[in-house]
Amino acid sequence: ALYITDECINCDVCEPECPNNAISPGEEIYEIDPMLCTECVGHYDEPQCQQVCPVDCIPKDPNHEESKEELMRKYEIITGAA
Ligand code: SF4
Ligand code: SF4
């Protein structure tokens, strides 16, 4: 999963781009639900939120490191394809 750092400026550009609805406005900055973020695996070649974020504040979450296979498995579970 990816996560949003405190450099987020709450611009709301990323939220509608997420195919998994993993992004939401948090208490202070936008947040990514690691249970829902597949790093866009299954949907796109690149993480869509990273592509649009104007301040580049969405890196990989070191606390939720996942392999491509694990991300694909998460995608299948979320979409009911498994
Ligand atoms: Fe959503 Fe993709 Fe960003 Fe994860 S990487 S939060 S799935 S847009
Ligand atoms: Fe925050 Fe970047 Fe999302 Fe804008 S696009 S709300 S700055 S994480």
Tab-separated table of N, CA, C and O and ligand atoms in Angstrom:
chain	number	residue	atom	x	y	z
A	1	ALA	N	0.840	-1.202	0.000
A	1	ALA	CA	0.000	0.000	0.000
A	1	ALA	C	0.873	1.249	0.000
A	1	ALA	O	2.030	1.204	0.405
A	2	LEU	N	0.283	2.338	-0.466
A	2	LEU	CA	0.940	3.633	-0.377
A	2	LEU	C	0.365	4.377	0.827
A	2	LEU	O	-0.648	3.971	1.391
A	3	TYR	N	1.030	5.443	1.233
A	3	TYR	CA	0.452	6.291	2.284
A	3	TYR	C	0.722	7.753	1.961
A	3	TYR	O	1.584	8.076	1.135
A	4	ILE	N	-0.056	8.608	2.594
A	4	ILE	CA	0.026	10.043	2.337
A	4	ILE	C	0.779	10.707	3.489
A	4	ILE	O	0.426	10.533	4.656
A	5	THR	N	1.824	11.460	3.143
A	5	THR	CA	2.636	12.104	4.175
A	5	THR	C	2.012	13.438	4.592
A	5	THR	O	1.073	13.930	3.961
A	6	ASP	N	2.577	14.029	5.643
A	6	ASP	CA	2.001	15.284	6.156
A	6	ASP	C	2.290	16.488	5.254
A	6	ASP	O	1.950	17.614	5.597
A	7	GLU	N	2.900	16.217	4.101
A	7	GLU	CA	3.060	17.301	3.126
A	7	GLU	C	1.786	17.523	2.318
A	7	GLU	O	1.699	18.463	1.522
A	8	CYS	N	0.805	16.664	2.508
A	8	CYS	CA	-0.478	16.777	1.805
A	8	CYS	C	-1.097	18.155	2.023
A	8	CYS	O	-1.157	18.643	3.146
A	9	ILE	N	-1.570	18.757	0.925
A	9	ILE	CA	-2.190	20.087	1.005
A	9	ILE	C	-3.714	20.017	0.850
A	9	ILE	O	-4.370	21.028	0.591
A	10	ASN	N	-4.279	18.808	1.029
A	10	ASN	CA	-5.731	18.637	0.991
A	10	ASN	C	-6.371	19.180	-0.291
A	10	ASN	O	-7.430	19.813	-0.245
A	11	CYS	N	-5.746	18.903	-1.423
A	11	CYS	CA	-6.265	19.454	-2.679
A	11	CYS	C	-7.398	18.615	-3.255
A	11	CYS	O	-8.090	19.049	-4.163
A	12	ASP	N	-7.563	17.391	-2.772
A	12	ASP	CA	-8.656	16.505	-3.203
A	12	ASP	C	-8.518	15.988	-4.639
A	12	ASP	O	-9.468	15.463	-5.194
A	13	VAL	N	-7.352	16.142	-5.234
A	13	VAL	CA	-7.183	15.669	-6.612
A	13	VAL	C	-7.084	14.143	-6.670
A	13	VAL	O	-7.581	13.507	-7.590
A	14	CYS	N	-6.467	13.541	-5.675
A	14	CYS	CA	-6.225	12.097	-5.703
A	14	CYS	C	-7.479	11.268	-5.463
A	14	CYS	O	-7.647	10.215	-6.068
A	15	GLU	N	-8.332	11.736	-4.587
A	15	GLU	CA	-9.443	10.905	-4.118
A	15	GLU	C	-10.304	10.326	-5.244
A	15	GLU	O	-10.544	9.120	-5.273
A	16	PRO	N	-10.769	11.155	-6.192
A	16	PRO	CA	-11.611	10.579	-7.259
A	16	PRO	C	-10.855	9.683	-8.233
A	16	PRO	O	-11.490	8.937	-8.995
A	17	GLU	N	-9.524	9.713	-8.206
A	17	GLU	CA	-8.738	8.897	-9.137
A	17	GLU	C	-8.560	7.461	-8.660
A	17	GLU	O	-8.192	6.582	-9.438
A	18	CYS	N	-8.809	7.210	-7.394
A	18	CYS	CA	-8.529	5.882	-6.840
A	18	CYS	C	-9.586	4.862	-7.264
A	18	CYS	O	-10.758	5.019	-6.945
A	19	PRO	N	-9.189	3.810	-7.963
A	19	PRO	CA	-10.153	2.812	-8.437
A	19	PRO	C	-10.704	1.936	-7.312
A	19	PRO	O	-11.696	1.243	-7.493
A	20	ASN	N	-10.045	1.986	-6.149
A	20	ASN	CA	-10.480	1.155	-5.027
A	20	ASN	C	-11.174	1.947	-3.921
A	20	ASN	O	-11.473	1.391	-2.861
A	21	ASN	N	-11.414	3.219	-4.143
A	21	ASN	CA	-11.996	4.077	-3.109
A	21	ASN	C	-11.232	3.972	-1.791
A	21	ASN	O	-11.829	3.912	-0.721
A	22	ALA	N	-9.911	3.942	-1.907
A	22	ALA	CA	-9.076	3.771	-0.715
A	22	ALA	C	-8.700	5.102	-0.069
A	22	ALA	O	-8.186	5.121	1.043
A	23	ILE	N	-8.965	6.199	-0.766
A	23	ILE	CA	-8.544	7.514	-0.277
A	23	ILE	C	-9.737	8.275	0.281
A	23	ILE	O	-10.808	8.291	-0.313
A	24	SER	N	-9.523	8.895	1.438
A	24	SER	CA	-10.589	9.709	2.021
A	24	SER	C	-9.982	10.873	2.798
A	24	SER	O	-8.818	10.822	3.197
A	25	PRO	N	-10.754	11.942	2.989
A	25	PRO	CA	-10.252	13.058	3.784
A	25	PRO	C	-10.165	12.629	5.248
A	25	PRO	O	-11.144	12.165	5.812
A	26	GLY	N	-9.003	12.754	5.841
A	26	GLY	CA	-8.855	12.388	7.245
A	26	GLY	C	-9.069	13.598	8.144
A	26	GLY	O	-9.571	14.617	7.704
A	27	GLU	N	-8.673	13.476	9.386
A	27	GLU	CA	-8.829	14.573	10.345
A	27	GLU	C	-8.081	15.817	9.878
A	27	GLU	O	-8.612	16.920	9.932
A	28	GLU	N	-6.842	15.616	9.444
A	28	GLU	CA	-6.043	16.776	9.055
A	28	GLU	C	-5.596	16.727	7.595
A	28	GLU	O	-5.535	17.746	6.931
A	29	ILE	N	-5.261	15.535	7.130
A	29	ILE	CA	-4.846	15.372	5.735
A	29	ILE	C	-5.543	14.149	5.156
A	29	ILE	O	-6.180	13.389	5.892
A	30	TYR	N	-5.409	13.987	3.864
A	30	TYR	CA	-6.032	12.837	3.219
A	30	TYR	C	-5.331	11.551	3.672
A	30	TYR	O	-4.147	11.556	4.010
A	31	GLU	N	-6.092	10.463	3.662
A	31	GLU	CA	-5.581	9.182	4.148
A	31	GLU	C	-5.878	8.068	3.154
A	31	GLU	O	-6.873	8.123	2.433
A	32	ILE	N	-5.003	7.051	3.168
A	32	ILE	CA	-5.203	5.855	2.354
A	32	ILE	C	-5.461	4.670	3.277
A	32	ILE	O	-4.710	4.443	4.227
A	33	ASP	N	-6.527	3.948	3.011
A	33	ASP	CA	-6.816	2.727	3.761
A	33	ASP	C	-5.941	1.606	3.192
A	33	ASP	O	-6.144	1.181	2.045
A	34	PRO	N	-4.953	1.132	3.974
A	34	PRO	CA	-4.044	0.106	3.441
A	34	PRO	C	-4.739	-1.207	3.103
A	34	PRO	O	-4.215	-2.016	2.326
A	35	MET	N	-5.928	-1.415	3.657
A	35	MET	CA	-6.665	-2.635	3.341
A	35	MET	C	-7.253	-2.566	1.933
A	35	MET	O	-7.581	-3.598	1.336
A	36	LEU	N	-7.401	-1.365	1.407
A	36	LEU	CA	-8.027	-1.188	0.092
A	36	LEU	C	-7.043	-0.813	-1.007
A	36	LEU	O	-7.335	-0.983	-2.185
A	37	CYS	N	-5.874	-0.269	-0.633
A	37	CYS	CA	-4.911	0.169	-1.655
A	37	CYS	C	-4.145	-1.015	-2.234
A	37	CYS	O	-3.436	-1.718	-1.521
A	38	THR	N	-4.299	-1.232	-3.533
A	38	THR	CA	-3.556	-2.300	-4.220
A	38	THR	C	-2.370	-1.715	-4.990
A	38	THR	O	-1.802	-2.394	-5.847
A	39	GLU	N	-2.035	-0.449	-4.692
A	39	GLU	CA	-1.024	0.272	-5.483
A	39	GLU	C	-1.454	0.308	-6.949
A	39	GLU	O	-0.636	0.376	-7.851
A	40	CYS	N	-2.762	0.214	-7.136
A	40	CYS	CA	-3.424	0.213	-8.444
A	40	CYS	C	-3.204	-1.075	-9.233
A	40	CYS	O	-3.637	-1.167	-10.396
A	41	VAL	N	-2.580	-2.073	-8.630
A	41	VAL	CA	-2.436	-3.375	-9.296
A	41	VAL	C	-3.834	-3.934	-9.591
A	41	VAL	O	-4.733	-3.862	-8.759
A	42	GLY	N	-4.010	-4.431	-10.784
A	42	GLY	CA	-5.305	-4.942	-11.218
A	42	GLY	C	-6.084	-3.923	-12.035
A	42	GLY	O	-6.969	-4.280	-12.799
A	43	HIS	N	-5.765	-2.644	-11.831
A	43	HIS	CA	-6.483	-1.573	-12.536
A	43	HIS	C	-5.584	-0.822	-13.515
A	43	HIS	O	-5.962	-0.602	-14.663
A	44	TYR	N	-4.410	-0.400	-13.034
A	44	TYR	CA	-3.525	0.435	-13.839
A	44	TYR	C	-2.066	0.009	-13.657
A	44	TYR	O	-1.718	-0.651	-12.678
A	45	ASP	N	-1.229	0.424	-14.579
A	45	ASP	CA	0.196	0.124	-14.492
A	45	ASP	C	0.901	0.969	-13.441
A	45	ASP	O	1.916	0.550	-12.882
A	46	GLU	N	0.364	2.167	-13.207
A	46	GLU	CA	0.996	3.076	-12.241
A	46	GLU	C	-0.028	3.492	-11.198
A	46	GLU	O	-1.214	3.636	-11.509
A	47	PRO	N	0.420	3.723	-9.959
A	47	PRO	CA	-0.494	4.256	-8.947
A	47	PRO	C	-1.069	5.604	-9.399
A	47	PRO	O	-0.330	6.550	-9.624
A	48	GLN	N	-2.367	5.653	-9.552
A	48	GLN	CA	-3.009	6.845	-10.104
A	48	GLN	C	-2.877	8.060	-9.182
A	48	GLN	O	-2.710	9.185	-9.646
A	49	CYS	N	-2.946	7.829	-7.891
A	49	CYS	CA	-2.848	8.962	-6.963
A	49	CYS	C	-1.474	9.622	-7.060
A	49	CYS	O	-1.358	10.846	-7.059
A	50	GLN	N	-0.432	8.798	-7.183
A	50	GLN	CA	0.927	9.335	-7.329
A	50	GLN	C	1.029	10.186	-8.589
A	50	GLN	O	1.717	11.205	-8.604
A	51	GLN	N	0.353	9.761	-9.642
A	51	GLN	CA	0.427	10.470	-10.915
A	51	GLN	C	-0.135	11.882	-10.822
A	51	GLN	O	0.337	12.790	-11.484
A	52	VAL	N	-1.167	12.052	-10.008
A	52	VAL	CA	-1.858	13.343	-9.990
A	52	VAL	C	-1.477	14.247	-8.820
A	52	VAL	O	-1.750	15.441	-8.857
A	53	CYS	N	-0.878	13.710	-7.803
A	53	CYS	CA	-0.587	14.530	-6.613
A	53	CYS	C	0.399	15.657	-6.952
A	53	CYS	O	1.514	15.385	-7.394
A	54	PRO	N	-0.014	16.900	-6.739
A	54	PRO	CA	0.831	18.029	-7.130
A	54	PRO	C	2.054	18.230	-6.237
A	54	PRO	O	2.998	18.904	-6.648
A	55	VAL	N	2.029	17.653	-5.050
A	55	VAL	CA	3.178	17.855	-4.157
A	55	VAL	C	3.958	16.568	-3.901
A	55	VAL	O	4.864	16.530	-3.061
A	56	ASP	N	3.587	15.504	-4.644
A	56	ASP	CA	4.397	14.287	-4.610
A	56	ASP	C	4.545	13.726	-3.193
A	56	ASP	O	5.656	13.415	-2.755
A	57	CYS	N	3.424	13.605	-2.502
A	57	CYS	CA	3.503	13.190	-1.085
A	57	CYS	C	2.891	11.823	-0.836
A	57	CYS	O	2.378	11.553	0.237
A	58	ILE	N	2.933	10.921	-1.856
A	58	ILE	CA	2.321	9.593	-1.679
A	58	ILE	C	3.330	8.487	-1.983
A	58	ILE	O	3.319	7.895	-3.056
A	59	PRO	N	4.223	8.198	-1.044
A	59	PRO	CA	5.196	7.119	-1.245
A	59	PRO	C	4.648	5.751	-0.829
A	59	PRO	O	3.522	5.648	-0.333
A	60	LYS	N	5.470	4.727	-1.018
A	60	LYS	CA	5.114	3.390	-0.524
A	60	LYS	C	5.140	3.401	0.992
A	60	LYS	O	6.008	4.030	1.604
A	61	ASP	N	4.201	2.702	1.591
A	61	ASP	CA	4.115	2.633	3.041
A	61	ASP	C	5.063	1.537	3.544
A	61	ASP	O	4.831	0.358	3.290
A	62	PRO	N	6.132	1.928	4.264
A	62	PRO	CA	7.082	0.913	4.751
A	62	PRO	C	6.455	-0.056	5.752
A	62	PRO	O	6.971	-1.149	5.969
A	63	ASN	N	5.320	0.335	6.324
A	63	ASN	CA	4.640	-0.558	7.267
A	63	ASN	C	3.690	-1.520	6.567
A	63	ASN	O	3.122	-2.413	7.201
A	64	HIS	N	3.481	-1.314	5.278
A	64	HIS	CA	2.603	-2.201	4.509
A	64	HIS	C	3.260	-2.540	3.174
A	64	HIS	O	2.737	-2.225	2.116
A	65	GLU	N	4.425	-3.174	3.261
A	65	GLU	CA	5.108	-3.586	2.039
A	65	GLU	C	4.479	-4.861	1.508
A	65	GLU	O	4.267	-5.820	2.254
A	66	GLU	N	4.173	-4.855	0.210
A	66	GLU	CA	3.523	-6.020	-0.388
A	66	GLU	C	4.140	-6.326	-1.744
A	66	GLU	O	4.526	-5.420	-2.470
A	67	SER	N	4.171	-7.594	-2.077
A	67	SER	CA	4.662	-7.996	-3.391
A	67	SER	C	3.548	-7.784	-4.409
A	67	SER	O	2.375	-7.614	-4.055
A	68	LYS	N	3.918	-7.815	-5.667
A	68	LYS	CA	2.921	-7.678	-6.734
A	68	LYS	C	1.857	-8.775	-6.622
A	68	LYS	O	0.680	-8.537	-6.846
A	69	GLU	N	2.296	-9.974	-6.243
A	69	GLU	CA	1.355	-11.090	-6.099
A	69	GLU	C	0.368	-10.821	-4.963
A	69	GLU	O	-0.829	-11.088	-5.081
A	70	GLU	N	0.884	-10.304	-3.859
A	70	GLU	CA	-0.001	-9.996	-2.729
A	70	GLU	C	-0.994	-8.895	-3.094
A	70	GLU	O	-2.166	-8.944	-2.706
A	71	LEU	N	-0.510	-7.915	-3.853
A	71	LEU	CA	-1.393	-6.822	-4.267
A	71	LEU	C	-2.469	-7.332	-5.222
A	71	LEU	O	-3.634	-6.931	-5.131
A	72	MET	N	-2.105	-8.249	-6.095
A	72	MET	CA	-3.078	-8.828	-7.026
A	72	MET	C	-4.114	-9.653	-6.272
A	72	MET	O	-5.306	-9.605	-6.583
A	73	ARG	N	-3.652	-10.357	-5.252
A	73	ARG	CA	-4.566	-11.153	-4.418
A	73	ARG	C	-5.557	-10.221	-3.705
A	73	ARG	O	-6.750	-10.515	-3.619
A	74	LYS	N	-5.048	-9.078	-3.217
A	74	LYS	CA	-5.924	-8.112	-2.557
A	74	LYS	C	-6.955	-7.580	-3.550
A	74	LYS	O	-8.133	-7.459	-3.238
A	75	TYR	N	-6.484	-7.292	-4.757
A	75	TYR	CA	-7.397	-6.819	-5.811
A	75	TYR	C	-8.507	-7.831	-6.054
A	75	TYR	O	-9.684	-7.478	-6.163
A	76	GLU	N	-8.134	-9.106	-6.138
A	76	GLU	CA	-9.131	-10.144	-6.399
A	76	GLU	C	-10.141	-10.256	-5.265
A	76	GLU	O	-11.330	-10.460	-5.494
A	77	ILE	N	-9.666	-10.102	-4.038
A	77	ILE	CA	-10.564	-10.174	-2.886
A	77	ILE	C	-11.519	-8.979	-2.889
A	77	ILE	O	-12.728	-9.134	-2.703
A	78	ILE	N	-10.966	-7.782	-3.128
A	78	ILE	CA	-11.789	-6.569	-3.119
A	78	ILE	C	-12.866	-6.622	-4.193
A	78	ILE	O	-14.019	-6.253	-3.971
A	79	THR	N	-12.480	-7.104	-5.380
A	79	THR	CA	-13.427	-7.084	-6.495
A	79	THR	C	-14.296	-8.334	-6.540
A	79	THR	O	-15.191	-8.438	-7.373
A	80	GLY	N	-14.017	-9.288	-5.661
A	80	GLY	CA	-14.807	-10.504	-5.652
A	80	GLY	C	-14.462	-11.447	-6.775
A	80	GLY	O	-15.228	-12.353	-7.094
A	81	ALA	N	-13.279	-11.231	-7.382
A	81	ALA	CA	-12.872	-12.070	-8.513
A	81	ALA	C	-12.222	-13.375	-8.053
A	81	ALA	O	-11.997	-14.267	-8.850
A	82	ALA	N	-11.932	-13.484	-6.761
A	82	ALA	CA	-11.240	-14.683	-6.264
A	82	ALA	C	-12.236	-15.746	-5.823
A	82	ALA	O	-13.341	-15.424	-5.424
B	1	SF4	FE1	-5.804	4.140	-4.733
B	1	SF4	FE2	-4.034	3.289	-6.487
B	1	SF4	FE3	-3.428	5.314	-4.890
B	1	SF4	FE4	-3.640	2.896	-3.858
B	1	SF4	S1	-2.136	3.560	-5.371
B	1	SF4	S2	-4.543	4.746	-3.012
B	1	SF4	S3	-5.254	2.001	-5.114
B	1	SF4	S4	-4.998	5.312	-6.472
B	2	SF4	FE1	-3.020	15.420	-0.591
B	2	SF4	FE2	-1.651	14.854	-2.817
B	2	SF4	FE3	-4.110	13.873	-2.450
B	2	SF4	FE4	-3.767	16.465	-2.912
B	2	SF4	S1	-3.319	14.790	-4.339
B	2	SF4	S2	-5.135	15.540	-1.357
B	2	SF4	S3	-1.863	16.856	-1.846
B	2	SF4	S4	-2.288	13.401	-1.218
